[in-house]
Tab-separated table of C-alpha atoms and ligand atoms in Angstrom:
chain	number	residue	atom	x	y	z
A	306	MET	CA	-74.759	101.438	-57.455
A	307	ILE	CA	-74.906	98.921	-60.294
A	308	GLY	CA	-71.668	97.237	-61.245
A	309	ARG	CA	-70.719	94.912	-64.073
A	310	LEU	CA	-73.122	93.545	-66.650
A	311	ASN	CA	-73.464	89.964	-65.420
A	312	HIS	CA	-75.460	88.629	-68.358
A	313	VAL	CA	-77.964	89.301	-71.082
A	314	ALA	CA	-80.769	86.732	-71.236
A	315	ILE	CA	-82.365	85.742	-74.522
A	316	ALA	CA	-85.599	83.778	-74.644
A	317	VAL	CA	-85.609	81.022	-77.264
A	318	LYS	CA	-88.170	78.516	-78.439
A	319	ASP	CA	-85.728	75.840	-79.456
A	320	LEU	CA	-82.632	75.579	-77.299
A	321	GLU	CA	-80.863	73.049	-79.538
A	322	THR	CA	-81.099	75.299	-82.586
A	323	SER	CA	-79.908	78.283	-80.565
A	324	VAL	CA	-77.002	76.309	-79.097
A	325	ARG	CA	-75.875	75.389	-82.607
A	326	LEU	CA	-76.139	79.041	-83.629
A	327	TYR	CA	-73.931	80.270	-80.783
A	328	ARG	CA	-71.524	77.307	-80.749
A	329	ASP	CA	-71.116	76.546	-84.434
A	330	THR	CA	-71.984	79.768	-86.258
A	331	LEU	CA	-70.732	82.317	-83.720
A	332	GLY	CA	-67.975	80.092	-82.304
A	333	ALA	CA	-68.784	80.723	-78.637
A	334	LYS	CA	-68.154	78.552	-75.573
A	335	VAL	CA	-71.546	77.061	-74.663
A	336	SER	CA	-72.456	75.090	-71.505
A	337	SER	CA	-74.695	72.034	-71.283
A	338	PRO	CA	-78.383	72.772	-70.715
A	339	GLN	CA	-79.343	73.154	-67.065
A	340	ALA	CA	-82.960	72.646	-65.966
A	341	GLU	CA	-84.178	75.210	-63.421
A	342	PRO	CA	-87.644	73.937	-62.462
A	343	ALA	CA	-88.027	76.562	-59.705
A	344	HIS	CA	-87.674	79.282	-62.359
A	345	GLY	CA	-89.588	77.520	-65.142
A	346	VAL	CA	-86.668	77.569	-67.562
A	347	THR	CA	-83.899	75.475	-69.028
A	348	VAL	CA	-80.737	77.589	-69.259
A	349	VAL	CA	-77.633	77.443	-71.401
A	350	PHE	CA	-74.747	79.710	-70.422
A	351	ILE	CA	-72.558	81.237	-73.093
A	352	GLU	CA	-69.220	82.496	-71.826
A	353	LEU	CA	-67.899	85.597	-73.529
A	354	PRO	CA	-64.644	87.297	-72.534
A	355	ASN	CA	-66.443	90.180	-70.817
A	356	THR	CA	-69.886	88.846	-69.896
A	357	LYS	CA	-72.330	85.980	-70.378
A	358	ILE	CA	-75.332	85.337	-72.537
A	359	GLU	CA	-78.042	83.091	-71.143
A	360	LEU	CA	-80.408	81.298	-73.445
A	361	LEU	CA	-83.735	80.586	-71.733
A	362	GLN	CA	-86.170	77.988	-72.971
A	363	PRO	CA	-89.552	77.519	-71.240
A	364	LEU	CA	-89.772	74.572	-68.860
A	365	GLY	CA	-93.103	73.353	-67.516
A	366	GLU	CA	-96.628	74.734	-67.758
A	367	ASN	CA	-96.244	78.072	-66.002
A	368	SER	CA	-92.957	79.232	-67.408
A	369	PRO	CA	-92.513	82.995	-66.954
A	370	ILE	CA	-91.111	83.234	-70.482
A	371	ALA	CA	-93.950	81.407	-72.267
A	372	LYS	CA	-95.974	84.624	-72.721
A	373	PHE	CA	-92.894	86.509	-73.857
A	374	LEU	CA	-92.369	83.925	-76.615
A	375	GLU	CA	-96.022	84.178	-77.652
A	376	LYS	CA	-95.434	87.885	-78.272
A	377	ASN	CA	-91.943	87.308	-79.711
A	378	PRO	CA	-92.165	84.083	-81.695
A	379	ASP	CA	-88.590	84.391	-83.010
A	380	GLY	CA	-87.266	84.770	-79.473
A	381	GLY	CA	-85.743	87.972	-78.176
A	382	MET	CA	-83.859	89.769	-75.483
A	383	HIS	CA	-85.627	88.999	-72.213
A	384	HIS	CA	-83.605	90.815	-69.525
A	385	VAL	CA	-80.269	92.295	-68.573
A	386	CYS	CA	-78.595	91.477	-65.279
A	387	TYR	CA	-76.472	93.985	-63.385
A	388	GLU	CA	-74.312	93.119	-60.417
A	389	VAL	CA	-74.795	94.862	-57.078
A	390	GLU	CA	-72.816	94.545	-53.878
A	391	ASP	CA	-75.789	94.492	-51.516
A	392	ILE	CA	-79.129	93.532	-52.990
A	393	LEU	CA	-81.233	94.713	-50.044
A	394	VAL	CA	-79.593	98.141	-50.039
A	395	ALA	CA	-80.131	98.341	-53.806
A	396	ARG	CA	-83.759	97.257	-53.496
A	397	ASP	CA	-84.590	99.748	-50.772
A	398	ARG	CA	-82.907	102.582	-52.626
A	399	LEU	CA	-84.828	101.758	-55.817
A	400	LYS	CA	-88.144	101.355	-54.005
A	401	ALA	CA	-87.642	104.764	-52.406
A	402	THR	CA	-87.515	106.258	-55.922
A	403	GLY	CA	-90.785	104.545	-56.858
A	404	ALA	CA	-89.324	101.668	-58.895
A	405	ARG	CA	-91.363	98.476	-58.725
A	406	VAL	CA	-89.749	95.240	-57.622
A	407	LEU	CA	-91.456	92.148	-59.045
A	408	GLY	CA	-92.921	89.340	-56.940
A	409	ASP	CA	-93.001	89.726	-53.177
A	410	GLY	CA	-89.969	91.999	-53.249
A	411	GLU	CA	-87.728	89.501	-51.499
A	412	PRO	CA	-84.575	88.236	-53.239
A	413	ARG	CA	-84.645	84.688	-54.595
A	414	ILE	CA	-81.747	82.413	-55.382
A	415	GLY	CA	-81.076	82.715	-59.114
A	416	ALA	CA	-79.546	80.401	-61.687
A	417	HIS	CA	-76.022	81.139	-60.380
A	418	GLY	CA	-76.870	80.317	-56.768
A	419	LYS	CA	-76.832	84.003	-55.775
A	420	PRO	CA	-79.656	86.301	-54.586
A	421	VAL	CA	-81.529	88.050	-57.407
A	422	LEU	CA	-84.422	90.490	-57.845
A	423	PHE	CA	-86.293	91.672	-60.918
A	424	LEU	CA	-87.399	95.252	-61.591
A	425	HIS	CA	-90.483	96.211	-63.572
A	426	PRO	CA	-89.657	96.878	-67.246
A	427	LYS	CA	-92.003	99.887	-67.351
A	428	ASP	CA	-89.739	101.641	-64.851
A	429	PHE	CA	-86.559	100.895	-66.861
A	430	ASN	CA	-87.074	101.890	-70.499
A	431	GLY	CA	-89.079	98.814	-71.356
A	432	THR	CA	-86.328	96.434	-70.248
A	433	LEU	CA	-86.715	93.829	-67.544
A	434	VAL	CA	-83.774	94.323	-65.189
A	435	GLU	CA	-82.341	91.628	-62.926
A	436	LEU	CA	-80.066	92.555	-60.035
A	437	GLU	CA	-77.675	89.942	-58.745
A	438	GLN	CA	-75.673	90.226	-55.549
A	439	VAL	CA	-72.088	89.163	-56.157
B	1064	LIG	CO1	-80.922	86.300	-65.565
């Protein structure tokens, strides 16, 4: 059911420092920061030959990654995103197995302008999983 790894998201406290790390130290292709107020994050996309890394910095008061950074003050891997062909089919199949879909269970438009859903980390080896319809 799941397809390609679309991206790995890393929560960071200081986007500028992290951009320098990926651009200058690791020599990666790094985008300009993009504010996503609806998701409470500012995102930087890092293009790798086979996938993407997304750096997420909290934006606004109720950022969903603020708590994560309290627990992980150095930053850390926040979620992995797998591609699916049909997000509603994927959701219903997962729900039928008892997996928990976060929020109201309806897909939202993610940072790439495509429908996404998040799955509870306790049902997936302690890893927050994002599904993106491609
Ligand atoms: Co993501």
